[in-house]
XYZ file of C-alpha atoms in Angstrom:
378
model
C -23.101 22.276 -9.352
C -20.403 19.635 -7.933
C -18.933 18.805 -11.226
C -18.601 22.489 -12.351
C -16.892 23.350 -9.070
C -14.675 20.439 -9.538
C -13.588 21.360 -13.054
C -12.892 24.762 -11.977
C -10.596 23.455 -9.349
C -8.425 21.598 -11.763
C -5.050 22.969 -12.570
C -3.708 23.188 -15.919
C -1.265 20.645 -16.951
C 1.525 23.094 -17.213
C 0.402 24.921 -14.016
C 3.080 23.116 -11.909
C 6.649 24.197 -11.082
C 9.269 21.602 -10.689
C 12.951 21.981 -10.218
C 13.635 20.252 -13.742
C 12.209 23.238 -15.302
C 15.384 25.131 -14.533
C 17.369 22.796 -16.761
C 17.492 24.959 -19.876
C 18.737 27.975 -17.696
C 21.183 25.795 -15.916
C 22.580 24.517 -19.295
C 23.045 28.105 -20.611
C 24.976 29.305 -17.482
C 27.153 26.178 -17.486
C 28.052 26.492 -21.109
C 28.323 30.287 -20.842
C 30.939 29.719 -17.941
C 32.903 27.034 -19.969
C 32.952 29.150 -23.015
C 34.536 32.196 -21.236
C 36.816 30.124 -19.166
C 38.241 27.687 -21.579
C 40.449 28.440 -24.565
C 39.132 29.482 -27.697
C 39.706 26.213 -29.756
C 37.553 24.287 -27.444
C 34.319 26.190 -28.645
C 31.960 25.270 -25.954
C 29.719 28.265 -27.077
C 28.252 25.990 -29.928
C 26.339 24.125 -27.545
C 24.278 27.147 -26.423
C 21.910 26.080 -29.399
C 20.682 23.253 -27.339
C 19.338 25.610 -24.497
C 16.305 27.092 -26.453
C 15.635 23.760 -27.869
C 15.405 22.011 -24.525
C 13.434 24.911 -23.317
C 10.757 24.404 -26.013
C 9.985 20.958 -24.399
C 9.068 22.505 -21.071
C 8.619 26.312 -21.206
C 5.928 28.575 -22.734
C 6.853 30.615 -25.803
C 7.918 33.890 -24.216
C 10.407 32.422 -21.821
C 11.751 30.316 -24.549
C 12.385 33.187 -26.974
C 13.870 35.109 -23.848
C 16.327 32.349 -23.281
C 17.350 32.410 -26.914
C 18.066 36.192 -26.653
C 20.097 35.533 -23.778
C 22.235 33.144 -25.740
C 22.590 35.810 -28.370
C 23.814 38.344 -25.828
C 26.216 35.726 -24.511
C 27.655 35.132 -28.055
C 27.943 38.846 -28.506
C 29.822 38.942 -25.354
C 32.094 36.047 -26.409
C 32.927 37.811 -29.814
C 34.296 40.735 -27.767
C 36.687 38.495 -26.034
C 37.554 36.216 -28.806
C 37.302 38.312 -32.187
C 38.181 35.691 -34.285
C 35.797 32.998 -32.844
C 33.418 32.945 -35.883
C 30.655 34.066 -33.538
C 28.159 35.084 -36.248
C 27.726 31.420 -37.443
C 26.748 30.252 -34.064
C 24.599 33.529 -33.743
C 22.759 32.363 -36.756
C 22.370 28.961 -35.580
C 20.874 30.288 -32.175
C 18.516 32.533 -33.934
C 17.145 29.702 -36.195
C 16.948 27.275 -33.255
C 15.070 29.914 -31.090
C 12.490 30.593 -33.732
C 11.957 26.878 -34.389
C 11.806 26.294 -30.451
C 9.235 28.984 -30.052
C 7.008 27.449 -32.684
C 7.566 23.840 -31.299
C 6.617 25.320 -27.547
C 3.289 26.928 -29.007
C 2.345 23.515 -30.480
C 3.108 21.702 -27.386
C 0.899 24.087 -25.346
C -1.921 23.737 -27.765
C -1.845 19.971 -27.390
C -1.511 20.080 -23.553
C -4.636 22.295 -23.539
C -6.563 20.002 -25.695
C -5.524 16.963 -23.550
C -6.328 18.844 -20.426
C -10.037 19.437 -21.907
C -10.067 15.738 -22.846
C -9.234 14.762 -19.167
C -11.839 17.152 -17.837
C -14.369 15.783 -20.099
C -13.528 12.155 -18.873
C -13.569 13.183 -15.268
C -17.143 14.862 -15.692
C -18.359 11.839 -17.650
C -17.226 9.613 -14.630
C -18.816 11.718 -12.216
C -22.176 12.085 -14.012
C -22.547 8.505 -15.191
C -20.828 6.586 -12.257
C -21.512 8.299 -9.071
C -19.038 7.998 -6.060
C -19.402 5.135 -3.767
C -20.928 6.052 -0.396
C -19.036 4.705 2.711
C -22.244 3.593 4.648
C -25.438 2.267 3.180
C -27.593 1.383 6.222
C -25.880 -1.315 8.245
C -23.291 -2.017 5.634
C -19.984 -0.199 5.554
C -18.437 -0.193 2.119
C -14.860 0.966 1.050
C -13.730 0.816 -2.728
C -10.356 0.755 -4.390
C -9.604 1.397 -8.007
C -6.008 1.271 -9.656
C -5.574 2.050 -13.150
C -3.136 -0.009 -15.309
C -2.511 3.314 -17.495
C -1.071 6.201 -15.525
C -3.523 8.608 -17.178
C -6.512 6.666 -17.340
C -9.838 8.151 -16.091
C -12.418 5.548 -16.887
C -12.523 1.974 -17.960
C -14.274 -1.353 -18.172
C -14.263 -2.305 -14.313
C -17.347 -1.189 -12.372
C -19.068 -1.338 -9.181
C -22.358 -0.269 -7.504
C -24.025 -0.380 -4.254
C -27.834 0.718 -3.571
C -30.117 0.481 -0.690
C -33.389 -1.074 -1.964
C -36.580 -2.522 -0.134
C -35.104 -5.976 -0.439
C -31.844 -5.078 1.563
C -28.558 -3.644 0.268
C -27.648 -4.764 -3.247
C -24.187 -4.628 -4.651
C -22.570 -5.221 -8.093
C -19.024 -5.609 -9.193
C -17.956 -6.645 -12.622
C -15.547 -6.558 -15.581
C -16.170 -5.829 -19.116
C -13.977 -7.588 -21.638
C -11.784 -5.277 -23.529
C -10.484 -1.648 -22.947
C -11.302 1.793 -24.202
C -14.583 3.720 -24.861
C -16.438 0.487 -25.961
C -15.608 -1.056 -22.535
C -16.806 2.232 -20.682
C -20.070 2.179 -22.673
C -20.820 -1.418 -21.761
C -19.937 -0.898 -18.128
C -22.196 2.070 -18.101
C -25.151 0.108 -19.600
C -24.733 -2.463 -17.008
C -24.354 -0.042 -14.023
C -27.391 1.923 -15.318
C -29.440 -1.238 -15.638
C -28.580 -2.363 -12.397
C -29.611 0.897 -10.625
C -33.229 0.533 -11.967
C -33.560 -3.371 -11.636
C -32.248 -3.585 -8.018
C -35.080 -1.303 -7.003
C -37.694 -2.958 -9.129
C -37.013 -6.737 -8.927
C -37.615 -8.712 -5.657
C -35.592 -11.761 -6.861
C -31.859 -11.286 -7.611
C -32.238 -13.673 -10.529
C -34.532 -11.282 -12.282
C -32.008 -8.401 -11.626
C -29.377 -10.615 -13.428
C -31.815 -11.097 -16.446
C -32.293 -7.303 -16.611
C -28.527 -6.948 -16.922
C -28.349 -9.561 -19.264
C -30.950 -7.729 -21.355
C -29.412 -4.416 -21.247
C -25.904 -5.926 -22.011
C -27.164 -7.700 -25.148
C -29.169 -4.674 -26.366
C -25.809 -2.392 -25.913
C -23.653 -4.959 -27.603
C -26.227 -5.086 -30.536
C -26.353 -1.339 -30.914
C -22.574 -0.849 -30.697
C -21.180 -4.066 -32.205
C -17.576 -3.630 -32.659
C -16.532 -7.527 -32.535
C -17.991 -10.909 -32.530
C -20.907 -11.227 -29.825
C -19.045 -14.139 -28.365
C -16.235 -12.042 -27.620
C -18.189 -9.070 -25.966
C -19.189 -9.975 -22.602
C -18.909 -8.951 -18.946
C -18.289 -10.964 -15.676
C -20.096 -9.852 -12.627
C -21.257 -10.665 -9.028
C -24.619 -9.532 -7.582
C -24.834 -9.478 -3.788
C -27.928 -8.952 -1.644
C -27.565 -8.130 2.161
C -31.340 -8.204 3.693
C -31.886 -6.320 6.733
C -31.740 -8.401 9.916
C -31.296 -11.666 8.163
C -27.722 -12.787 8.920
C -27.159 -14.084 5.568
C -25.827 -12.662 2.198
C -27.114 -13.844 -1.334
C -24.705 -14.227 -4.086
C -25.075 -14.599 -7.798
C -21.895 -15.165 -9.692
C -21.802 -14.513 -13.437
C -18.328 -15.957 -14.328
C -16.568 -13.543 -11.916
C -13.699 -14.291 -9.507
C -15.071 -15.855 -6.238
C -15.398 -13.324 -3.237
C -13.605 -13.836 -0.131
C -15.210 -13.844 3.274
C -13.511 -13.540 6.754
C -15.804 -14.831 9.223
C -14.774 -15.389 12.836
C -11.085 -15.128 11.776
C -11.494 -17.929 9.166
C -11.285 -17.192 5.404
C -13.865 -18.623 3.140
C -13.490 -18.602 -0.818
C -17.070 -18.408 -2.042
C -16.811 -20.488 -5.199
C -20.449 -20.799 -6.726
C -21.737 -24.328 -6.842
C -23.745 -23.506 -9.923
C -22.219 -20.648 -11.865
C -24.458 -18.340 -13.741
C -23.944 -17.306 -17.350
C -21.791 -14.327 -18.160
C -23.490 -11.297 -19.250
C -24.254 -11.074 -22.963
C -23.632 -14.840 -23.210
C -26.887 -16.157 -21.846
C -28.123 -17.168 -25.334
C -25.182 -19.096 -26.109
C -24.772 -21.020 -22.834
C -28.062 -20.866 -21.135
C -29.889 -18.542 -18.885
C -30.205 -20.374 -15.667
C -29.218 -18.139 -12.854
C -28.378 -19.427 -9.237
C -28.311 -17.408 -5.949
C -26.485 -18.809 -3.327
C -26.886 -17.857 0.432
C -24.044 -17.523 2.664
C -23.926 -16.641 6.614
C -23.100 -12.957 7.044
C -23.037 -11.515 10.550
C -21.744 -8.208 11.987
C -18.016 -7.907 11.937
C -17.677 -10.248 8.927
C -15.726 -8.751 5.939
C -16.674 -9.509 2.454
C -13.920 -8.750 -0.392
C -15.301 -8.367 -4.007
C -12.691 -7.827 -6.643
C -12.031 -7.913 -10.466
C -9.572 -10.214 -12.112
C -7.031 -7.761 -12.273
C -6.177 -8.246 -8.696
C -5.382 -12.052 -8.835
C -3.744 -11.684 -12.242
C -1.179 -9.019 -11.045
C 2.295 -10.308 -11.750
C 5.752 -9.818 -10.079
C 9.074 -9.821 -11.983
C 9.216 -13.733 -12.140
C 5.652 -13.962 -13.438
C 3.990 -15.098 -10.249
C 0.438 -13.965 -9.780
C -0.676 -12.148 -6.538
C -1.724 -14.703 -3.933
C -4.746 -13.002 -2.660
C -6.264 -15.506 -0.351
C -2.781 -16.401 1.259
C -2.497 -12.603 1.535
C -5.872 -12.193 3.397
C -5.059 -14.926 5.712
C -1.908 -13.196 6.787
C -3.810 -9.843 7.555
C -4.319 -8.625 11.046
C -7.867 -7.699 11.932
C -8.676 -4.275 10.212
C -11.564 -2.171 8.950
C -12.366 -2.096 5.201
C -10.373 1.050 4.698
C -7.238 -0.179 6.427
C -7.492 -3.368 4.484
C -7.661 -1.927 1.107
C -4.867 0.598 1.687
C -2.770 -2.412 2.725
C -3.834 -4.294 -0.507
C -3.092 -1.067 -2.483
C 0.406 -0.950 -1.005
C 1.032 -4.614 -1.697
C -0.178 -4.813 -5.012
C 2.164 -2.080 -6.152
C 5.059 -3.760 -4.322
C 4.320 -7.070 -5.943
C 4.129 -5.675 -9.381
C 6.955 -3.160 -8.833
C 4.504 -0.436 -9.794
C 3.598 -1.949 -13.271
C -0.023 -2.996 -13.255
C -1.047 -4.928 -16.401
C -4.791 -4.456 -15.729
C -7.285 -2.438 -14.050
C -8.224 -3.138 -10.602
C -11.507 -2.581 -8.735
C -12.041 -3.886 -5.160
C -14.789 -3.497 -2.731
C -14.510 -4.362 1.089
C -17.917 -4.860 2.789
C -18.452 -5.233 6.437
C -21.710 -5.653 8.202
C -22.337 -3.415 11.380
C -24.392 -3.989 14.421
C -26.719 -0.904 13.866
C -26.575 1.922 11.101
C -24.917 5.080 12.544
C -27.496 7.446 11.023
C -31.282 7.270 10.467
C -33.014 8.678 7.399
C -32.677 8.274 3.802
C -29.372 6.654 2.705
C -27.868 7.438 -0.574
C -26.702 5.040 -3.207
C -23.403 5.464 -5.338
C -21.160 3.636 -7.691
C -17.811 3.830 -9.390
C -16.435 2.699 -12.805
C -12.729 1.998 -13.444
């Protein structure tokens, strides 16, 4: 099983060696050297109690205890050189700190183990609920990018999906309002509904209605806030075979960008569709707009985290201007550049999760036969 193999390959959090791990030992050697080389009245030896305390923050229990014993031996050696140093007071302090450090190290390791298991469960949940995005779906080449605002985040409320259906390749990208497990559950409900509806419904409007129904039911079943504050924005796209056009249904989501013949178009909807879970409040009229989409064109779908990325002066990331400055590139190269420039613009400090799809139509599919579907959630 793919997930089990991936979990087995995960390395424990504390199974990494770094030069900084030598800091407690270096501190011990430096303090011991100063204690032997300086006059007795300076009493550098009292700093030795800091070594096992520092070790507790990064070492396992046994090495921490052994370092404490080393500090005790150093103090015994100092007592032979300076008999009137008052060594035994420092020895008692080192012993007490070592015992406390060993216990602190044990507690830290238990918490790291628990955190590691939680991360593995989150990774497994993402793999099971949100399958990896395929690179090719028929004639459509798709590349994805996800950047988390939190360094340790695994899953969130941004989502995307691509499926090959009898009506063409259908895409979904969206963003659930809010964060945390509630947002993850809402995103999963939308994505899972899309997987079924995209195959079943000939009309993209009916797909959107199915997503609205699933989102509303999930919100009612797991109500944590005012329904008017629980919603998701989304874009549904349909790329029929050999049609030369793409259908877009925009539910309050940032407008896609389309590079066609070297010209950039911002695909603002002329008749926006209601946000998911808000159709009862603002009406349920859905509008699909058709745009020319030919081989070589590149479509960029993204969540609002991209255009709301700020620099130190508070300026937003200028995505349309950025796109106009790009030299011709494939979807993967374009997203690699976007990844780099977003981090540069924000100085590495993202305020929101980011999900992006770069989609390009090819002349002919490279492979015949069944074509997989896949998805991702941020």
